[in-house]
PDB file of C-alpha atoms in Angstrom:
ATOM      1  CA  MET V1489      -2.642   4.435   9.028  1.00 90.00           C
ATOM      2  CA  LYS V1490      -5.474   6.801   9.951  1.00 89.00           C
ATOM      3  CA  ILE V1491      -5.915   9.877   7.770  1.00 94.00           C
ATOM      4  CA  GLN V1492      -8.158  12.856   8.372  1.00 88.00           C
ATOM      5  CA  GLN V1493      -9.497  14.494   5.232  1.00 85.00           C
ATOM      6  CA  ILE V1494      -8.964  18.258   5.507  1.00 89.00           C
ATOM      7  CA  HIS V1495     -10.883  19.356   2.410  1.00 94.00           C
ATOM      8  CA  SER V1496     -13.303  18.072  -0.204  1.00 93.00           C
ATOM      9  CA  TRP V1497     -12.003  17.198  -3.661  1.00 96.00           C
ATOM     10  CA  PRO V1498     -12.664  19.808  -6.345  1.00 96.00           C
ATOM     11  CA  SER V1499     -14.246  19.342  -9.735  1.00 92.00           C
ATOM     12  CA  THR V1500     -12.881  22.516 -11.353  1.00 96.00           C
ATOM     13  CA  VAL V1501      -9.492  24.196 -11.701  1.00 96.00           C
ATOM     14  CA  GLU V1502     -10.844  27.294  -9.964  1.00 97.00           C
ATOM     15  CA  GLU V1503     -11.782  25.244  -6.893  1.00 97.00           C
ATOM     16  CA  ALA V1504      -8.375  23.539  -6.981  1.00 97.00           C
ATOM     17  CA  ILE V1505      -6.532  26.881  -7.056  1.00 97.00           C
ATOM     18  CA  THR V1506      -8.471  28.043  -4.015  1.00 97.00           C
ATOM     19  CA  ILE V1507      -7.409  24.922  -2.116  1.00 97.00           C
ATOM     20  CA  GLN V1508      -3.782  25.355  -3.173  1.00 97.00           C
ATOM     21  CA  GLU V1509      -3.715  28.989  -2.108  1.00 96.00           C
ATOM     22  CA  THR V1510      -5.158  28.036   1.271  1.00 96.00           C
ATOM     23  CA  LEU V1511      -2.942  25.030   1.987  1.00 97.00           C
ATOM     24  CA  ARG V1512       0.320  26.681   0.887  1.00 97.00           C
ATOM     25  CA  ASN V1513       0.255  28.700   4.097  1.00 96.00           C
ATOM     26  CA  GLN V1514       0.360  25.464   6.108  1.00 97.00           C
ATOM     27  CA  VAL V1515       3.511  24.118   4.431  1.00 98.00           C
ATOM     28  CA  ILE V1516       6.589  23.979   6.684  1.00 98.00           C
ATOM     29  CA  THR V1517       9.979  23.997   4.945  1.00 98.00           C
ATOM     30  CA  THR V1518      12.146  23.539   8.036  1.00 98.00           C
ATOM     31  CA  ASP V1519      13.091  20.276   9.695  1.00 98.00           C
ATOM     32  CA  LEU V1520      10.290  19.243  11.994  1.00 97.00           C
ATOM     33  CA  PHE V1521      10.827  15.573  12.753  1.00 96.00           C
ATOM     34  CA  LYS V1522      12.758  13.366  15.131  1.00 92.00           C
ATOM     35  CA  GLU V1523      15.751  11.276  14.186  1.00 92.00           C
ATOM     36  CA  PRO V1524      16.813   8.543  13.805  1.00 96.00           C
ATOM     37  CA  ILE V1525      14.652   7.817  10.790  1.00 98.00           C
ATOM     38  CA  LYS V1526      13.551   4.162  10.791  1.00 98.00           C
ATOM     39  CA  TYR V1527      11.190   3.979   7.818  1.00 98.00           C
ATOM     40  CA  VAL V1528      10.993   5.798   4.494  1.00 98.00           C
ATOM     41  CA  ALA V1529       8.209   5.408   1.977  1.00 98.00           C
ATOM     42  CA  GLY V1530       7.658   6.009  -1.695  1.00 98.00           C
ATOM     43  CA  VAL V1531       4.324   6.707  -3.376  1.00 97.00           C
ATOM     44  CA  ASP V1532       3.536   6.526  -7.064  1.00 96.00           C
ATOM     45  CA  MET V1533       0.614   6.236  -9.446  1.00 95.00           C
ATOM     46  CA  GLY V1534      -0.470   4.176 -12.392  1.00 95.00           C
ATOM     47  CA  PHE V1535      -3.639   4.425 -14.465  1.00 94.00           C
ATOM     48  CA  LEU V1536      -5.834   1.793 -16.063  1.00 94.00           C
ATOM     49  CA  GLU V1537      -8.603   1.771 -18.664  1.00 91.00           C
ATOM     50  CA  ASP V1538      -7.468   4.895 -20.523  1.00 91.00           C
ATOM     51  CA  GLY V1539      -6.829   6.776 -17.287  1.00 90.00           C
ATOM     52  CA  THR V1540     -10.302   6.278 -15.840  1.00 94.00           C
ATOM     53  CA  ILE V1541      -9.038   4.091 -12.982  1.00 96.00           C
ATOM     54  CA  SER V1542      -6.256   5.222 -10.645  1.00 96.00           C
ATOM     55  CA  ARG V1543      -3.871   2.666  -9.149  1.00 97.00           C
ATOM     56  CA  ALA V1544      -1.920   4.030  -6.187  1.00 97.00           C
ATOM     57  CA  ALA V1545       1.119   2.307  -4.720  1.00 97.00           C
ATOM     58  CA  VAL V1546       2.939   2.751  -1.420  1.00 98.00           C
ATOM     59  CA  ALA V1547       6.241   1.075  -0.566  1.00 98.00           C
ATOM     60  CA  VAL V1548       7.618   1.351   2.976  1.00 98.00           C
ATOM     61  CA  LEU V1549      11.330   0.576   3.381  1.00 98.00           C
ATOM     62  CA  SER V1550      13.527   0.261   6.420  1.00 98.00           C
ATOM     63  CA  PHE V1551      16.187   2.926   6.770  1.00 98.00           C
ATOM     64  CA  PRO V1552      19.102   3.072   6.215  1.00 98.00           C
ATOM     65  CA  ASP V1553      19.294  -0.442   4.736  1.00 98.00           C
ATOM     66  CA  LEU V1554      16.358   0.157   2.335  1.00 98.00           C
ATOM     67  CA  GLN V1555      14.666  -3.224   2.648  1.00 98.00           C
ATOM     68  CA  VAL V1556      10.978  -3.516   1.781  1.00 98.00           C
ATOM     69  CA  VAL V1557       8.887  -3.722   4.940  1.00 98.00           C
ATOM     70  CA  GLU V1558       5.375  -3.257   3.597  1.00 98.00           C
ATOM     71  CA  THR V1559       3.550  -2.371   0.383  1.00 98.00           C
ATOM     72  CA  SER V1560      -0.029  -1.542  -0.515  1.00 98.00           C
ATOM     73  CA  LEU V1561      -2.138  -0.866  -3.587  1.00 97.00           C
ATOM     74  CA  ALA V1562      -5.444   0.944  -3.943  1.00 97.00           C
ATOM     75  CA  TYR V1563      -7.777   1.481  -6.872  1.00 97.00           C
ATOM     76  CA  ARG V1564     -10.451   4.112  -7.410  1.00 96.00           C
ATOM     77  CA  PRO V1565     -12.102   5.957 -10.308  1.00 97.00           C
ATOM     78  CA  THR V1566     -10.101   8.950 -11.545  1.00 96.00           C
ATOM     79  CA  THR V1567     -12.130  12.109 -10.928  1.00 94.00           C
ATOM     80  CA  PHE V1568      -9.816  14.982 -11.941  1.00 96.00           C
ATOM     81  CA  PRO V1569      -8.233  15.491 -15.393  1.00 94.00           C
ATOM     82  CA  TYR V1570      -4.526  15.549 -16.157  1.00 93.00           C
ATOM     83  CA  ILE V1571      -3.497  19.208 -15.896  1.00 94.00           C
ATOM     84  CA  PRO V1572       0.124  20.185 -15.121  1.00 92.00           C
ATOM     85  CA  GLY V1573       0.275  21.985 -11.787  1.00 94.00           C
ATOM     86  CA  PHE V1574      -2.796  20.161 -10.476  1.00 97.00           C
ATOM     87  CA  LEU V1575      -1.629  16.551 -10.377  1.00 95.00           C
ATOM     88  CA  SER V1576      -2.234  16.217  -6.653  1.00 97.00           C
ATOM     89  CA  PHE V1577      -5.989  16.486  -7.198  1.00 97.00           C
ATOM     90  CA  ARG V1578      -5.834  13.631  -9.690  1.00 96.00           C
ATOM     91  CA  GLU V1579      -3.527  11.400  -7.646  1.00 97.00           C
ATOM     92  CA  ILE V1580      -3.866  12.015  -3.904  1.00 97.00           C
ATOM     93  CA  PRO V1581      -7.357  10.533  -3.377  1.00 97.00           C
ATOM     94  CA  ALA V1582      -6.127   7.067  -4.386  1.00 97.00           C
ATOM     95  CA  LEU V1583      -2.790   7.569  -2.607  1.00 98.00           C
ATOM     96  CA  LEU V1584      -4.659   8.231   0.639  1.00 98.00           C
ATOM     97  CA  ASP V1585      -6.564   4.974   0.140  1.00 97.00           C
ATOM     98  CA  ALA V1586      -3.259   3.121  -0.244  1.00 98.00           C
ATOM     99  CA  LEU V1587      -1.694   4.855   2.765  1.00 98.00           C
ATOM    100  CA  GLU V1588      -4.680   3.951   4.934  1.00 97.00           C
ATOM    101  CA  LYS V1589      -3.907   0.274   4.320  1.00 98.00           C
ATOM    102  CA  ILE V1590      -0.382   0.303   5.728  1.00 98.00           C
ATOM    103  CA  GLN V1591       0.485  -0.560   9.317  1.00 97.00           C
ATOM    104  CA  THR V1592       4.073   0.754   9.287  1.00 98.00           C
ATOM    105  CA  ILE V1593       3.986   4.539   9.557  1.00 97.00           C
ATOM    106  CA  PRO V1594       6.851   6.085   7.563  1.00 98.00           C
ATOM    107  CA  ASP V1595       9.017   8.832   9.030  1.00 98.00           C
ATOM    108  CA  ILE V1596       9.518  10.425   5.592  1.00 98.00           C
ATOM    109  CA  ILE V1597       7.583  10.037   2.342  1.00 98.00           C
ATOM    110  CA  LEU V1598       9.314  10.595  -0.999  1.00 98.00           C
ATOM    111  CA  CYS V1599       6.822  11.638  -3.675  1.00 97.00           C
ATOM    112  CA  ASP V1600       7.122  11.222  -7.426  1.00 95.00           C
ATOM    113  CA  GLY V1601       6.503  14.888  -8.171  1.00 96.00           C
ATOM    114  CA  GLN V1602       7.104  18.421  -7.004  1.00 98.00           C
ATOM    115  CA  GLY V1603       7.137  19.945  -3.542  1.00 98.00           C
ATOM    116  CA  ILE V1604       7.340  23.738  -3.361  1.00 98.00           C
ATOM    117  CA  ALA V1605       8.915  23.826  -6.845  1.00 98.00           C
ATOM    118  CA  HIS V1606       5.451  24.626  -8.113  1.00 98.00           C
ATOM    119  CA  PRO V1607       3.794  27.827  -9.430  1.00 96.00           C
ATOM    120  CA  ARG V1608       1.635  28.111  -6.301  1.00 96.00           C
ATOM    121  CA  ARG V1609       4.173  26.418  -3.991  1.00 97.00           C
ATOM    122  CA  LEU V1610       1.913  23.403  -3.461  1.00 97.00           C
ATOM    123  CA  GLY V1611       3.045  20.434  -5.487  1.00 97.00           C
ATOM    124  CA  ILE V1612       1.888  16.931  -4.663  1.00 98.00           C
ATOM    125  CA  ALA V1613       4.561  16.440  -1.959  1.00 98.00           C
ATOM    126  CA  CYS V1614       3.410  19.554  -0.100  1.00 98.00           C
ATOM    127  CA  HIS V1615      -0.263  18.708  -0.524  1.00 98.00           C
ATOM    128  CA  LEU V1616       0.152  15.130   0.684  1.00 98.00           C
ATOM    129  CA  GLY V1617       2.448  16.161   3.535  1.00 98.00           C
ATOM    130  CA  VAL V1618      -0.036  18.686   4.900  1.00 98.00           C
ATOM    131  CA  ILE V1619      -2.887  16.160   4.746  1.00 98.00           C
ATOM    132  CA  VAL V1620      -1.067  13.275   6.478  1.00 98.00           C
ATOM    133  CA  ASP V1621       1.202  15.500   8.619  1.00 97.00           C
ATOM    134  CA  ILE V1622       4.334  13.507   7.767  1.00 98.00           C
ATOM    135  CA  PRO V1623       7.598  14.948   6.369  1.00 98.00           C
ATOM    136  CA  THR V1624       7.562  14.726   2.586  1.00 98.00           C
ATOM    137  CA  ILE V1625      10.047  15.353  -0.219  1.00 98.00           C
ATOM    138  CA  GLY V1626       9.292  16.177  -3.823  1.00 98.00           C
ATOM    139  CA  VAL V1627      11.427  14.026  -6.120  1.00 98.00           C
ATOM    140  CA  ALA V1628      10.484  14.922  -9.684  1.00 97.00           C
ATOM    141  CA  LYS V1629      11.898  13.437 -12.859  1.00 96.00           C
ATOM    142  CA  SER V1630      11.229  16.555 -14.932  1.00 96.00           C
ATOM    143  CA  LEU V1631      11.362  20.304 -14.499  1.00 97.00           C
ATOM    144  CA  LEU V1632       8.119  22.186 -13.891  1.00 96.00           C
ATOM    145  CA  ILE V1633       9.356  25.715 -13.159  1.00 97.00           C
ATOM    146  CA  GLY V1634      12.669  27.439 -12.447  1.00 98.00           C
ATOM    147  CA  LYS V1635      16.156  27.767 -13.881  1.00 98.00           C
ATOM    148  CA  TYR V1636      19.560  26.485 -12.773  1.00 98.00           C
ATOM    149  CA  GLU V1637      23.243  26.622 -13.620  1.00 97.00           C
ATOM    150  CA  GLU V1638      25.093  23.846 -15.409  1.00 95.00           C
ATOM    151  CA  LEU V1639      25.416  20.767 -13.236  1.00 96.00           C
ATOM    152  CA  PRO V1640      28.614  18.714 -12.795  1.00 96.00           C
ATOM    153  CA  GLU V1641      28.403  15.076 -13.899  1.00 97.00           C
ATOM    154  CA  ALA V1642      29.399  13.489 -10.565  1.00 97.00           C
ATOM    155  CA  LYS V1643      26.856  11.859  -8.285  1.00 97.00           C
ATOM    156  CA  GLY V1644      25.912  14.165  -5.416  1.00 97.00           C
ATOM    157  CA  SER V1645      26.419  17.342  -7.423  1.00 98.00           C
ATOM    158  CA  TRP V1646      23.592  19.822  -7.248  1.00 98.00           C
ATOM    159  CA  GLN V1647      22.595  23.342  -8.172  1.00 98.00           C
ATOM    160  CA  PRO V1648      19.900  25.588  -6.695  1.00 98.00           C
ATOM    161  CA  LEU V1649      16.649  25.710  -8.634  1.00 98.00           C
ATOM    162  CA  ILE V1650      15.667  29.380  -8.882  1.00 98.00           C
ATOM    163  CA  TYR V1651      12.264  30.864  -9.695  1.00 98.00           C
ATOM    164  CA  LYS V1652      11.573  34.593  -9.461  1.00 96.00           C
ATOM    165  CA  LYS V1653      14.843  35.088  -7.554  1.00 95.00           C
ATOM    166  CA  GLU V1654      13.840  32.509  -4.926  1.00 97.00           C
ATOM    167  CA  THR V1655      15.433  29.108  -4.314  1.00 98.00           C
ATOM    168  CA  ILE V1656      12.579  26.650  -4.635  1.00 98.00           C
ATOM    169  CA  GLY V1657      14.549  23.411  -4.861  1.00 98.00           C
ATOM    170  CA  ALA V1658      17.674  21.712  -6.136  1.00 98.00           C
ATOM    171  CA  VAL V1659      18.711  19.945  -9.308  1.00 98.00           C
ATOM    172  CA  LEU V1660      20.481  16.853  -8.005  1.00 98.00           C
ATOM    173  CA  ARG V1661      22.668  14.311  -9.771  1.00 98.00           C
ATOM    174  CA  THR V1662      21.846  10.981  -8.131  1.00 98.00           C
ATOM    175  CA  ARG V1663      24.017   8.925 -10.484  1.00 97.00           C
ATOM    176  CA  THR V1664      27.162   9.979 -12.312  1.00 97.00           C
ATOM    177  CA  GLY V1665      26.507  10.892 -15.929  1.00 95.00           C
ATOM    178  CA  VAL V1666      22.747  10.342 -15.673  1.00 97.00           C
ATOM    179  CA  LYS V1667      19.970  12.939 -15.942  1.00 97.00           C
ATOM    180  CA  PRO V1668      19.369  14.744 -12.640  1.00 98.00           C
ATOM    181  CA  LEU V1669      16.283  14.819 -10.431  1.00 98.00           C
ATOM    182  CA  TYR V1670      14.443  17.896  -9.224  1.00 98.00           C
ATOM    183  CA  ILE V1671      14.244  17.951  -5.443  1.00 98.00           C
ATOM    184  CA  SER V1672      12.150  20.287  -3.320  1.00 98.00           C
ATOM    185  CA  SER V1673      10.806  20.457   0.204  1.00 98.00           C
ATOM    186  CA  GLY V1674       7.362  18.995   0.591  1.00 98.00           C
ATOM    187  CA  HIS V1675       6.418  19.477   4.230  1.00 98.00           C
ATOM    188  CA  ARG V1676       8.291  19.537   7.545  1.00 98.00           C
ATOM    189  CA  ILE V1677      11.714  19.183   5.915  1.00 98.00           C
ATOM    190  CA  SER V1678      14.353  21.642   4.698  1.00 98.00           C
ATOM    191  CA  LEU V1679      15.989  21.525   1.284  1.00 98.00           C
ATOM    192  CA  PRO V1680      19.473  20.487   2.555  1.00 98.00           C
ATOM    193  CA  THR V1681      17.933  17.668   4.580  1.00 98.00           C
ATOM    194  CA  ALA V1682      15.782  16.615   1.641  1.00 98.00           C
ATOM    195  CA  ILE V1683      18.870  16.382  -0.592  1.00 98.00           C
ATOM    196  CA  ASP V1684      20.658  14.333   2.054  1.00 98.00           C
ATOM    197  CA  TYR V1685      17.862  11.800   2.418  1.00 98.00           C
ATOM    198  CA  VAL V1686      17.292  11.497  -1.322  1.00 98.00           C
ATOM    199  CA  LEU V1687      20.964  10.626  -1.801  1.00 98.00           C
ATOM    200  CA  ARG V1688      20.877   8.150   1.082  1.00 98.00           C
ATOM    201  CA  CYS V1689      17.866   6.484  -0.537  1.00 98.00           C
ATOM    202  CA  THR V1690      19.590   6.299  -3.932  1.00 98.00           C
ATOM    203  CA  PRO V1691      22.480   3.842  -3.608  1.00 97.00           C
ATOM    204  CA  LYS V1692      22.537   2.530  -7.183  1.00 95.00           C
ATOM    205  CA  TYR V1693      19.962   3.832  -9.639  1.00 96.00           C
ATOM    206  CA  ARG V1694      18.790   7.270 -10.743  1.00 97.00           C
ATOM    207  CA  LEU V1695      15.609   7.041  -8.677  1.00 97.00           C
ATOM    208  CA  PRO V1696      15.451   6.539  -4.908  1.00 98.00           C
ATOM    209  CA  GLU V1697      14.642   2.958  -3.955  1.00 98.00           C
ATOM    210  CA  THR V1698      11.363   4.164  -2.472  1.00 98.00           C
ATOM    211  CA  THR V1699      10.212   5.669  -5.754  1.00 92.00           C
ATOM    212  CA  ARG V1700      11.619   2.863  -7.886  1.00 96.00           C
ATOM    213  CA  ILE V1701       9.761   0.164  -5.964  1.00 97.00           C
ATOM    214  CA  ALA V1702       6.520   2.147  -5.749  1.00 96.00           C
ATOM    215  CA  ASP V1703       6.718   2.814  -9.498  1.00 94.00           C
ATOM    216  CA  LYS V1704       7.002  -0.916 -10.231  1.00 95.00           C
ATOM    217  CA  LEU V1705       4.001  -1.626  -8.045  1.00 95.00           C
ATOM    218  CA  ALA V1706       1.935   1.155  -9.596  1.00 93.00           C
ATOM    219  CA  SER V1707       2.749   0.131 -13.151  1.00 88.00           C
ATOM    220  CA  ASP V1708       2.593  -3.617 -12.456  1.00 72.00           C
ATOM    221  CA  ARG V1709       6.041  -4.216 -13.952  1.00 51.00           C
TER     222      ARG V1709
END
């Protein structure tokens, strides 16, 4: 997979904010892709040697049967600190290395993190989506910003995630009686479509198969 770098990687939070404010205007939150979808991918990160080495994992699965087609791993020194709201600057450099190794180009990438459900509307799913120009979905395990109404226990139930009177995502129950996930558009995909594909990628567990497999690769479990 060939990737064109669209900006240099910052060394300060101030530089990172400037990049986020610039790229947020390039994010598309409507459906801009062709169906049928044949391949979905998950990306995730692990860290070695007290966080100084990043290990990025990509898992490409066939869709809709969710069979592993291709995986890749990439390692590189970690150059940006862990700061909530700026995880993409810590994680994307290694993720791009891993994506460059794959031959099967995914139609949708599910990211372990936020999309537009982010203070500056540029979570890791948006950031990665704009760089690689592939539809992306933010699938976060924890809440970063926003509020929502009580969620029914049944799988498939969801509530809008609201921040400053704007719907920025959805709180989605992917398994009955289990903690929900926080879904938001990343790039080139609408929220309803993102919810649909997350559920279709989550036949059994709380996490989508894409994320679950990438997480195992990244953490070497």
